[in-house]
Short mmCIF file of C-alpha atoms and ligand atoms in Angstrom, two decimals:
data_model
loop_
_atom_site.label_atom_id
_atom_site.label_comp_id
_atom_site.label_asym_id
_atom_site.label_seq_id
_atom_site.Cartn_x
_atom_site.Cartn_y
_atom_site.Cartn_z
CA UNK V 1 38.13 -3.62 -79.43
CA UNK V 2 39.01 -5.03 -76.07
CA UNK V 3 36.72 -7.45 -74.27
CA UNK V 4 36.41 -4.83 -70.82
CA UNK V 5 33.98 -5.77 -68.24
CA UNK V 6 30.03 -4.11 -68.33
CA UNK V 7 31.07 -0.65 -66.43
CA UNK V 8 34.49 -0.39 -68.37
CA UNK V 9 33.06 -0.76 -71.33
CA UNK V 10 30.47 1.40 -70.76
CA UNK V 11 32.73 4.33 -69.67
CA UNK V 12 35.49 3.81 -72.54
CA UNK V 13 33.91 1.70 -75.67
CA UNK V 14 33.08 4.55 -77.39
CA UNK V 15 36.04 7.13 -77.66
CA UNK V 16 33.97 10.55 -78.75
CA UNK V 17 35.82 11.77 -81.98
CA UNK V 18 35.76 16.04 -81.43
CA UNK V 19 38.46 18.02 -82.27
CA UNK V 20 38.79 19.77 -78.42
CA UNK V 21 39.02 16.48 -76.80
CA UNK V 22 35.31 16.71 -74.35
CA UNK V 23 35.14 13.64 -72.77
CA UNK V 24 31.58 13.93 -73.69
CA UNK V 25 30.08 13.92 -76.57
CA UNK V 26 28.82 17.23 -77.52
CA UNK V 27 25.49 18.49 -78.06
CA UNK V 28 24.99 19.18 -81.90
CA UNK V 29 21.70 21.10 -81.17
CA UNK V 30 21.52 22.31 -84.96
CA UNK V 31 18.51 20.94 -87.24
CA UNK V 32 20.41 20.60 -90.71
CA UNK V 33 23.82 20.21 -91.34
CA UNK V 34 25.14 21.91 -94.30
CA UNK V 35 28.02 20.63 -97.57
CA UNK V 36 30.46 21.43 -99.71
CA UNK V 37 28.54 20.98 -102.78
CA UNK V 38 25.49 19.80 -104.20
CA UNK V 39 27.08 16.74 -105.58
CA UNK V 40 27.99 16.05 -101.80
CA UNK V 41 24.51 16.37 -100.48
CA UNK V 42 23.48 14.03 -103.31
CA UNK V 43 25.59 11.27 -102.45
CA UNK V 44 24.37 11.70 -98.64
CA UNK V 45 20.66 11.82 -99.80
CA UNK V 46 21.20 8.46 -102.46
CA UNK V 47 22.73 6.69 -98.83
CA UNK V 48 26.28 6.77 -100.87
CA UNK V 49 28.03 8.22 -98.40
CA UNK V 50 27.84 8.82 -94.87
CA UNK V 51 26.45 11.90 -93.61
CA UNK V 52 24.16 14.11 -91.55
CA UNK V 53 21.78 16.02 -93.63
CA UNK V 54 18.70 16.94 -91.21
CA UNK V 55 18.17 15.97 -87.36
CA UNK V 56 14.51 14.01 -88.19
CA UNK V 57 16.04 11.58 -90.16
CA UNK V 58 20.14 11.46 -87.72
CA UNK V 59 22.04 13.84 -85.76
CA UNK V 60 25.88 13.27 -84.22
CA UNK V 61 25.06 13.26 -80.40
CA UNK V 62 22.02 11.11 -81.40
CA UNK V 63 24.44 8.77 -83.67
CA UNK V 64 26.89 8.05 -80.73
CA UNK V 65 23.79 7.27 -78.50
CA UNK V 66 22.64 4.89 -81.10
CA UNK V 67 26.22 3.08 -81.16
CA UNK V 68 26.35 3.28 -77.51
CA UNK V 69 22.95 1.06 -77.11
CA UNK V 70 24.35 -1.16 -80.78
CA UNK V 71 27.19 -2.39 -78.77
CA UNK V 72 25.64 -2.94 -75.23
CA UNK V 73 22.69 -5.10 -77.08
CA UNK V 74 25.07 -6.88 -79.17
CA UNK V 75 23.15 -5.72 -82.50
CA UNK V 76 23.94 -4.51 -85.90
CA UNK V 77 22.40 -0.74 -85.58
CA UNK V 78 19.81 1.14 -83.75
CA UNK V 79 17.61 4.06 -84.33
CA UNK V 80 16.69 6.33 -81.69
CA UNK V 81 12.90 7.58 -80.94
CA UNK V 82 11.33 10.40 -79.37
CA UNK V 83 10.20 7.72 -76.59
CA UNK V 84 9.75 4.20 -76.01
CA UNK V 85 5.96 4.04 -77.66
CA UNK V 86 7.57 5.65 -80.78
CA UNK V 87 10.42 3.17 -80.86
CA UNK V 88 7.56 0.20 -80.54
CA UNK V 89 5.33 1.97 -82.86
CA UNK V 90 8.07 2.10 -85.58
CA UNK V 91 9.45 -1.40 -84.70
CA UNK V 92 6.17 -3.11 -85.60
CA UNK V 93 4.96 -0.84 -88.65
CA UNK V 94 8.20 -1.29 -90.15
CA UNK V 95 7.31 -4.90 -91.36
CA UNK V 96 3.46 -4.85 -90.55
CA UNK V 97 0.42 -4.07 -93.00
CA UNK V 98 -3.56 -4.47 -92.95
CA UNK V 99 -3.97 -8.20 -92.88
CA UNK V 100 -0.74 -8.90 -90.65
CA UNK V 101 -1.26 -10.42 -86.83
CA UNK V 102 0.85 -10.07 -83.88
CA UNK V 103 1.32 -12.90 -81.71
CA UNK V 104 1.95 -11.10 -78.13
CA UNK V 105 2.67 -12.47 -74.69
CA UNK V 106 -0.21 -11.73 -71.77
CA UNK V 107 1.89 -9.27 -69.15
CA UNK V 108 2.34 -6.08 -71.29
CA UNK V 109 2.88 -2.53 -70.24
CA UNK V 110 -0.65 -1.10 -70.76
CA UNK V 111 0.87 1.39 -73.24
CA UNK V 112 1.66 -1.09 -75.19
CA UNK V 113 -1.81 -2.99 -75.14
CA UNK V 114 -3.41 0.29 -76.31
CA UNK V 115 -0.98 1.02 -79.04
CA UNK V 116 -2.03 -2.60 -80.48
CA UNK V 117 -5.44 -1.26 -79.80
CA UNK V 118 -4.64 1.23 -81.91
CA UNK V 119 -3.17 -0.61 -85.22
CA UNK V 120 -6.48 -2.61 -85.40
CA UNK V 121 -7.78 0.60 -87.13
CA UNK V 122 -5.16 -0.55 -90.34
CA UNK V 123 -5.67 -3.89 -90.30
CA UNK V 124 -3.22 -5.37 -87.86
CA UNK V 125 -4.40 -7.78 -85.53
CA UNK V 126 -2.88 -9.14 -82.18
CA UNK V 127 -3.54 -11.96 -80.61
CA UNK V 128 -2.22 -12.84 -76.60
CA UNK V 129 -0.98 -15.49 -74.98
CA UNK V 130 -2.55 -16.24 -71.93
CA UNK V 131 0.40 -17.97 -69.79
CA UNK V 132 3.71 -16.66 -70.99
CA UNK V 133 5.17 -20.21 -71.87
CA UNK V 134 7.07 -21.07 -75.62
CA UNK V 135 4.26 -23.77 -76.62
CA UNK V 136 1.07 -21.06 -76.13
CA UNK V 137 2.89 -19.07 -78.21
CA UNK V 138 3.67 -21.71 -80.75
CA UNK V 139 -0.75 -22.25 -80.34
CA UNK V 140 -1.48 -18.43 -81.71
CA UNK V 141 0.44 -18.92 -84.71
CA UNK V 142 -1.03 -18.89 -88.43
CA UNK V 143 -0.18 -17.92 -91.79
CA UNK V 144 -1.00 -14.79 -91.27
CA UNK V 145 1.47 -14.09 -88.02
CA UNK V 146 4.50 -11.63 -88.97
CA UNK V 147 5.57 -11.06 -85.95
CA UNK V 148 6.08 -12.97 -82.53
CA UNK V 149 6.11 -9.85 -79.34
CA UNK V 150 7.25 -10.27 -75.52
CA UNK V 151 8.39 -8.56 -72.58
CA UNK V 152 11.68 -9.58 -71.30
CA UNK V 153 10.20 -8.97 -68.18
CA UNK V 154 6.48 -8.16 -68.36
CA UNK V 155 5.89 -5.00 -66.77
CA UNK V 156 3.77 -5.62 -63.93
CA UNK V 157 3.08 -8.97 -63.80
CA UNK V 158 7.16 -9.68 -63.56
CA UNK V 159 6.64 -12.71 -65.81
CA UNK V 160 10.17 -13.55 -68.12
CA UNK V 161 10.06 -14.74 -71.34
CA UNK V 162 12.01 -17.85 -72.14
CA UNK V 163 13.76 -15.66 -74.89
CA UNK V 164 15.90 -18.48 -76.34
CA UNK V 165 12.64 -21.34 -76.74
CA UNK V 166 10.26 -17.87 -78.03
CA UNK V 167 12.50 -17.36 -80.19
CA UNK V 168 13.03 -20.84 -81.83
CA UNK V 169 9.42 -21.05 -81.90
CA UNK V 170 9.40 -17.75 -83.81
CA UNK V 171 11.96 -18.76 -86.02
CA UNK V 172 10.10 -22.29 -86.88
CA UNK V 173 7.47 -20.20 -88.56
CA UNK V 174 9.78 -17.74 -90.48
CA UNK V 175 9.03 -15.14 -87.89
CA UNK V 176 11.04 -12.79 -85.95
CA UNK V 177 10.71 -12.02 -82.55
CA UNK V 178 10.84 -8.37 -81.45
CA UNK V 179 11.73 -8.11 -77.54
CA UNK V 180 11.14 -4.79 -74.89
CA UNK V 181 14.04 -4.80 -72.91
CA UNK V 182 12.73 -2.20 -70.74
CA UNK V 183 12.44 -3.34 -67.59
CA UNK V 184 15.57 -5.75 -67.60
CA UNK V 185 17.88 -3.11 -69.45
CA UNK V 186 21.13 -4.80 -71.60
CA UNK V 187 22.36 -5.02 -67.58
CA UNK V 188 20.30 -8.08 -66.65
CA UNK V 189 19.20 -9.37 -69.96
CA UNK V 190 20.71 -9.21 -73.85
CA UNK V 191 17.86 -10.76 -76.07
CA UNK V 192 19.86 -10.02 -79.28
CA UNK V 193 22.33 -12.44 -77.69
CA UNK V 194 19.49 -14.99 -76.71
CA UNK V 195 17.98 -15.64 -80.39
CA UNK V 196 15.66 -12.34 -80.70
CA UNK V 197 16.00 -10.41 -84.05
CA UNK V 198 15.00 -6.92 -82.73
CA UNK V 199 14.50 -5.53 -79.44
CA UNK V 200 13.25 -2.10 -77.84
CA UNK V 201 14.63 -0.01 -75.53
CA UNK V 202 12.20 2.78 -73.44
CA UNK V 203 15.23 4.77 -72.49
CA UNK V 204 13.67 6.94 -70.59
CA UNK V 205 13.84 4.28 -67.72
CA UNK V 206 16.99 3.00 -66.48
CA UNK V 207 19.30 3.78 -69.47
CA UNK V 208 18.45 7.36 -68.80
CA UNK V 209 18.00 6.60 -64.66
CA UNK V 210 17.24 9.61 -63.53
CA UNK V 211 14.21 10.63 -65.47
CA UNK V 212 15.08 13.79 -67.06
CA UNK V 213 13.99 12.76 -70.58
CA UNK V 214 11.35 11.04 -72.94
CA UNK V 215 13.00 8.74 -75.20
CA UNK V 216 13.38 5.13 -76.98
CA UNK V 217 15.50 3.13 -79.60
CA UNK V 218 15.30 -0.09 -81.00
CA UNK V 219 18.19 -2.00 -82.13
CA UNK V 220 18.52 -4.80 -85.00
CA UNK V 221 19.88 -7.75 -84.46
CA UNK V 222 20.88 -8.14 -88.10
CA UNK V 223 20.07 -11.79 -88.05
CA UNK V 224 16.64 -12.49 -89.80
CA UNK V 225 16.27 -13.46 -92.94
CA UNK V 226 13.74 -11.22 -94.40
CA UNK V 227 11.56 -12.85 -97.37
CA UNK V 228 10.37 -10.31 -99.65
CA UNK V 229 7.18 -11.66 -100.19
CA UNK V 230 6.36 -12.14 -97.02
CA UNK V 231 7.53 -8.54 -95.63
CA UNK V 232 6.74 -6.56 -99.05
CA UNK V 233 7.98 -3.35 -97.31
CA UNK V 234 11.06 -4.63 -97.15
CA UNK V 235 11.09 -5.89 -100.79
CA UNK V 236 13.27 -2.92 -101.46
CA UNK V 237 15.62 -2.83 -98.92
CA UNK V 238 16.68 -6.14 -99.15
CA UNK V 239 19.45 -5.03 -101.42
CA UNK V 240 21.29 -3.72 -98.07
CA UNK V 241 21.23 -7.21 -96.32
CA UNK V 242 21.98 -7.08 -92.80
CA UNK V 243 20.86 -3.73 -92.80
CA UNK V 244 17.62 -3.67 -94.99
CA UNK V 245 15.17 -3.58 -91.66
CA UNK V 246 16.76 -0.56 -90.16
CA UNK V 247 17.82 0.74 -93.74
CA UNK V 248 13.76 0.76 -94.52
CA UNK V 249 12.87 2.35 -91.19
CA UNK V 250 15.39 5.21 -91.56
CA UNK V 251 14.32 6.08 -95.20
CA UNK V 252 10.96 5.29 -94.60
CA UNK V 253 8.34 5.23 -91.70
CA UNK V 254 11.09 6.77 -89.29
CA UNK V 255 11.62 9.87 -90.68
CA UNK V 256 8.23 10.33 -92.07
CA UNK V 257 6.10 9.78 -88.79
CA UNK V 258 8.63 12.53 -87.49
CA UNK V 259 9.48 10.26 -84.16
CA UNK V 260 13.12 11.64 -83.67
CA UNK V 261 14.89 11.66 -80.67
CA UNK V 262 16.15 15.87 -79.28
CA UNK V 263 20.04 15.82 -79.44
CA UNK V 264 20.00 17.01 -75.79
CA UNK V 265 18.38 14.62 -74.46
CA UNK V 266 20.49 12.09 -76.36
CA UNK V 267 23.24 13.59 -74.55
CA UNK V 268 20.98 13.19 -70.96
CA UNK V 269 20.78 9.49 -72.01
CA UNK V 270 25.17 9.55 -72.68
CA UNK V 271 25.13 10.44 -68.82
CA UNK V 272 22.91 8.14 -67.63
CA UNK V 273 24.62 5.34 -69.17
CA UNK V 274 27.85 5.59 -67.67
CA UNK V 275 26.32 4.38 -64.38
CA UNK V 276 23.59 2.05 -65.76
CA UNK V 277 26.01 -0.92 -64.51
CA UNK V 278 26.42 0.52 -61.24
CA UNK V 279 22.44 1.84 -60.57
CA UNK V 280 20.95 -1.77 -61.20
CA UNK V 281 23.39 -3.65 -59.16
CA UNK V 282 22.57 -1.51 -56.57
CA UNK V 283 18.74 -1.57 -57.12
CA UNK V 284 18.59 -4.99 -57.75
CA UNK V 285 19.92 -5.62 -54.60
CA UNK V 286 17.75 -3.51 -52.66
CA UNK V 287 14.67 -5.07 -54.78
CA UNK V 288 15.90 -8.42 -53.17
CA UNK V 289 15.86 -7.48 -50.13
CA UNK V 290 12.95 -5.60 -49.95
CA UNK V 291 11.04 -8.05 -50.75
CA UNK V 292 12.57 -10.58 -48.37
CA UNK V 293 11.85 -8.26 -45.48
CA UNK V 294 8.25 -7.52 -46.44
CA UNK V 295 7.87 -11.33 -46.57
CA UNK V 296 9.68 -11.12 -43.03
CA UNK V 297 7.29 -8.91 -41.58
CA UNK V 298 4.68 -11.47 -41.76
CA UNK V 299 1.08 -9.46 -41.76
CA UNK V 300 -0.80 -10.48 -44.92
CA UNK V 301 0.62 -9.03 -48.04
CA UNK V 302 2.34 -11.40 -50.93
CA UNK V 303 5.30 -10.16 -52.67
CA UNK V 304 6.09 -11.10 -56.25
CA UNK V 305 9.48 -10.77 -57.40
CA UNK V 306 11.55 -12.68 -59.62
CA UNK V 307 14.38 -13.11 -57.61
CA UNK V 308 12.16 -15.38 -54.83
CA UNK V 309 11.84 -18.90 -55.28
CA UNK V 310 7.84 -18.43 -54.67
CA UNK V 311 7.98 -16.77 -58.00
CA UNK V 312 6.71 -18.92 -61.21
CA UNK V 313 8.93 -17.45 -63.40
CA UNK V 314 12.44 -17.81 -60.84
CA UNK V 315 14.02 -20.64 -62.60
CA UNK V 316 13.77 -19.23 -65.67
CA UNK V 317 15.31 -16.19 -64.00
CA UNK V 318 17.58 -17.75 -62.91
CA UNK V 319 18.83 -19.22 -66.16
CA UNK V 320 18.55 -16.18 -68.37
CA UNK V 321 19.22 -13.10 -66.45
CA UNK V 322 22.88 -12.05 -65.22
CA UNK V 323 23.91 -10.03 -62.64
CA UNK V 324 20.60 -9.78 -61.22
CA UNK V 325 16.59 -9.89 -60.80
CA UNK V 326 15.83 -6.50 -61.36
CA UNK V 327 14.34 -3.71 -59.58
CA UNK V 328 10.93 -4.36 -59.62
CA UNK V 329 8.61 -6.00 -57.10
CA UNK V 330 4.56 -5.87 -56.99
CA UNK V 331 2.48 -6.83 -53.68
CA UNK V 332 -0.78 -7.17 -52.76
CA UNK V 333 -1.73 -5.67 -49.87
CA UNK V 334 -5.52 -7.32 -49.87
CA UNK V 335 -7.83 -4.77 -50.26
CA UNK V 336 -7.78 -1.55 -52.75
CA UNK V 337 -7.93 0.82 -49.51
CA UNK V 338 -5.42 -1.13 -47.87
CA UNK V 339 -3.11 -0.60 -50.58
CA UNK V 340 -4.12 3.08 -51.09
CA UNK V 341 -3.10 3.36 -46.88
CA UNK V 342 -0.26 2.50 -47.76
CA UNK V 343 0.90 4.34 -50.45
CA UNK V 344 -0.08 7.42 -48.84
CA UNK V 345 1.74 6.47 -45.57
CA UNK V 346 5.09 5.88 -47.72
CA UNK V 347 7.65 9.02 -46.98
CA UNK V 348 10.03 8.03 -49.09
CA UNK V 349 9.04 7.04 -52.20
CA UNK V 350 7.34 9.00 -55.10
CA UNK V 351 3.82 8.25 -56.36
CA UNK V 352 4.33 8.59 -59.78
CA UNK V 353 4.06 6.26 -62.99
CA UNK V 354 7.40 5.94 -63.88
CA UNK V 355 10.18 3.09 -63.76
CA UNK V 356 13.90 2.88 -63.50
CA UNK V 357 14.72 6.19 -61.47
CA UNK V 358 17.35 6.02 -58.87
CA UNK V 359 14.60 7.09 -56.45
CA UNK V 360 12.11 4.77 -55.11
CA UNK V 361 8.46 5.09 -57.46
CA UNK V 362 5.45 3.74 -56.46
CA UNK V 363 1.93 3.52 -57.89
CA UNK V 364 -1.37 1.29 -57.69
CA UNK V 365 -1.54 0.02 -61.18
CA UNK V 366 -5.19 -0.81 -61.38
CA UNK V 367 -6.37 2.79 -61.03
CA UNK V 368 -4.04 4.91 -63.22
CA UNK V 369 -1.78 2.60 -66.02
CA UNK V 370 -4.38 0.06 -66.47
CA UNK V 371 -7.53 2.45 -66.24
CA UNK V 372 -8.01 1.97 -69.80
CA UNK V 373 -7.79 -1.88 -70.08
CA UNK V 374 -10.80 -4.14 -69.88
CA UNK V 375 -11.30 -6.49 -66.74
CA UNK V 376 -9.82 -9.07 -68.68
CA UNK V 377 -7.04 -7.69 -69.86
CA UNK V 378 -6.18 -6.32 -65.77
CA UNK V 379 -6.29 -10.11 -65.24
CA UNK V 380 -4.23 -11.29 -68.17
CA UNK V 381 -1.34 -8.59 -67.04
CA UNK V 382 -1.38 -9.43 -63.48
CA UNK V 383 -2.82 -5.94 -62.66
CA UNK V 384 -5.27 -7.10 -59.71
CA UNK V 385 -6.74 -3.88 -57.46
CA UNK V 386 -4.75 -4.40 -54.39
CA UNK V 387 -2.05 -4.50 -55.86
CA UNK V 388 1.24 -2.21 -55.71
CA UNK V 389 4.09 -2.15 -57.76
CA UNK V 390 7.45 -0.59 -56.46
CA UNK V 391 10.77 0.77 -58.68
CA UNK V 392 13.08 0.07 -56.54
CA UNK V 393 16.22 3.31 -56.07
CA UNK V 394 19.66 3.02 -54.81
CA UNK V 395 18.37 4.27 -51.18
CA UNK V 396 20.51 3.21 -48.31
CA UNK V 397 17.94 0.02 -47.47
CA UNK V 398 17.81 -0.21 -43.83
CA UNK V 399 15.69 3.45 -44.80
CA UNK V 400 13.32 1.56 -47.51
CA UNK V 401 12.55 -1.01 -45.13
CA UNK V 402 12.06 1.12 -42.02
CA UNK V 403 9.74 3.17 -44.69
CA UNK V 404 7.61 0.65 -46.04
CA UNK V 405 7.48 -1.25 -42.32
CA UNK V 406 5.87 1.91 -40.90
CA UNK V 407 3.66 2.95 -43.89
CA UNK V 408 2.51 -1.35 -43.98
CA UNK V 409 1.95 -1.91 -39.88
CA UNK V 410 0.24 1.88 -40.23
CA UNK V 411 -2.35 0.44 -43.30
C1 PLP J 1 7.66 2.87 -70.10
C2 PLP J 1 7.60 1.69 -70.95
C3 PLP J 1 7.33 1.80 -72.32
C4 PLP J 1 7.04 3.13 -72.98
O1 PLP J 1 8.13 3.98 -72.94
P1 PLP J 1 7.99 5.59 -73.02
O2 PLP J 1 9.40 6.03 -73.08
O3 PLP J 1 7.27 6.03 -71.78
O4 PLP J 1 7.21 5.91 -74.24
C5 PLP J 1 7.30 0.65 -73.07
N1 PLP J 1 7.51 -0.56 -72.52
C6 PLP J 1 7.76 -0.71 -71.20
C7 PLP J 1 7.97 -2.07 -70.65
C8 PLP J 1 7.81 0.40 -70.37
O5 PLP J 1 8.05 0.25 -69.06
#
């Protein structure tokens, strides 16, 4: 394969087989696919030949998605969810049973602080960092730990994980370290590439980019070495090397919890893809600026973005992400009904929980994707009452700042 560029690579990588020639891959909306023989569906079912068999378990469109997101992480193989909680979910159950802990940084999506909620109910505990720095992490660890869990970019406290020091930590204790790669994308950041062994994908953010479907995958780096006694689900799997974590989650857990991905919107995600380069040079862009001018405007509010030098977390930024800072920026505006002025004064944007559309989103964290978290947990993931957090579209800018100047000197 050549070595193209991000957008080349993206548009031309994958060369859809079909007999017609569609320069997209079609939409195999069918739920089993039928064979020759019995012997033939066998061999597909006993993994001794390649195949499609039923759309739970793989599907065409959702195959070439899967390769699509394999080659733009830099992993081995992926499998795609119905969303990006059902990619997590299945990333950490794969390897994880009742006694098992979680080491996990402190900025998590909320979702994902409930879903770990969740798991106690089997056994599996987590513990969290409080600062997101390699050594706290290295503190959390015992014999029990199976897994090590960050945010490339925690979603909202916009803290980055030093991927490449988590992971050697991680690795130190015969760990792996799983990554969400949500809110950078492959665009910004590649943790495969970094040291991570598997990382997550909600796709229904910016790989999709125009929010018109639900979905996730998770991709294996192929690199850990799993120890049989320390994973026992795996025990059997190991057999397929590389391929033993995402062989066990296919045959296993992944087609039994039922958390396939549609093949349409598989093919939504195809489209979306094409211009992922494009969409986050162009939002990251506007993020930077946006924040610069609501710094500019001088009238009380502080704006936390990676891409500023008043951020904690910029020269690590600055080392591991390419291309970029990405498109989200928080600020507080001082006062819960400040902030609520002006949300509700902002034409433009959308008031919605959602990240990664080409439209400009906002939302008060504290009061709708937190609401479930205790005080302390706001805290630990930066989610403080004034603040608002803002996905930054590919809007002409002088319009974004004209928007949020009026809706801000309005407040
Ligand atoms: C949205 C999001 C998720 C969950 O993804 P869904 O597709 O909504 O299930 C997980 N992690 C992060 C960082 C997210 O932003």
């Amino acid at each position: 394969m050549e070595d193209y560029g991000f957008n080349t690579s993206l548009l031309h990588d994958i060369k859809e087989e079909n007999p017609y020639g569609a320069t997209m891959v079609p939409v195999y909306q069918s739920s089993a696919f039928f064979h020759k023989s019995a012997e033939e569906l066998e061999r597909i079912f006993a993994n001794k030949a390649m195949g499609f068999s039923y759309t739970r378990i793989n599907n065409p469109t959702i195959e070439v998605f899967e390769k699509k997101i394999t080659k733009l992480e830099k992993g081995i193989a992926s499998v795609a969810c119905a969303s990006g909680m059902a990619a997590l979910s299945n990333a950490f159950l794969n390897i994880l049973q009742a006694g098992d802990e979680i080491v996990a940084a402190a900025g998590l999506y909320s979702g994902t602080v409930d879903l770990l909620h969740d798991i106690e109910a089997f056994g599996i505990k987590t513990v969290y960092v409080k600062e997101n720095r390699p050594e706290e992490f290295e503190k959390l660890i015992t014999d029990k730990t199976r897994v090590v869990f960050a945010e490339t970019i925690g979603n909202p406290k916009l803290d980055i994980t030093d991927i490449a020091a988590v992971a050697e930590v991680a690795h130190r204790h015969k760990v792996p370290l799983l990554i969400d790669n949500t809110v950078a994308s492959p665009y910004l950041t590649r943790p495969l590439e970094l040291g991570a062994d598997i990382v997550v994908n909600s796709s229904s953010k910016y790989i999709n980019g125009s929010s018109n479907a639900i979905s996730g995958i998770l991709t294996d780096g192929g690199s850990f070495q799993w120890d049989g006694e320390r994973y026992p689900g795996l025990k059997n799997y190991l057999k397929y090397g590389k391929m033993a974590y995402i062989a066990r989650l296919r045959n296993g857990l992944f087609r039994n919890i039922g958390a396939c991905l549609s093949p349409q919107n598989a093919f939504l995600n195809c489209i979306g893809l094409e211009t992922l380069g494009l969409r986050m040079e162009r939002e990251c862009a506007n993020a930077l600026e946006l924040a610069k001018y609501l710094i500019s405007l001088d009238v009380g509010i502080t704006v936390n973005y990676p891409g500023l030098e008043s951020s904690e977390y910029h020269e690590i930024a600055k080392k591991q992400m390419k291309n970029g800072y990405g498109a989200i920026l928080t600020f507080r505006a001082g006062s819960k009904e400040r902030a609520f002025k002006i949300v509700n004064g902002l034409k433009i944007p959308y008031i919605l929980s959602n990240i990664g559309d080409t439209k400009t989103l906002v939302i008060h964290p504290e009061s709708t994707l937190a609401i479930h978290l205790t005080k302390e947990e706001k805290e630990a993931t930066g989610v403080f009452d004034d603040l608002i957090r803002v996905s930054v579209g590919i809007e002409n800018i002088e319009d974004l700042k004209a928007d949020f100047k009026q809706a801000i000197l309005n407040a």
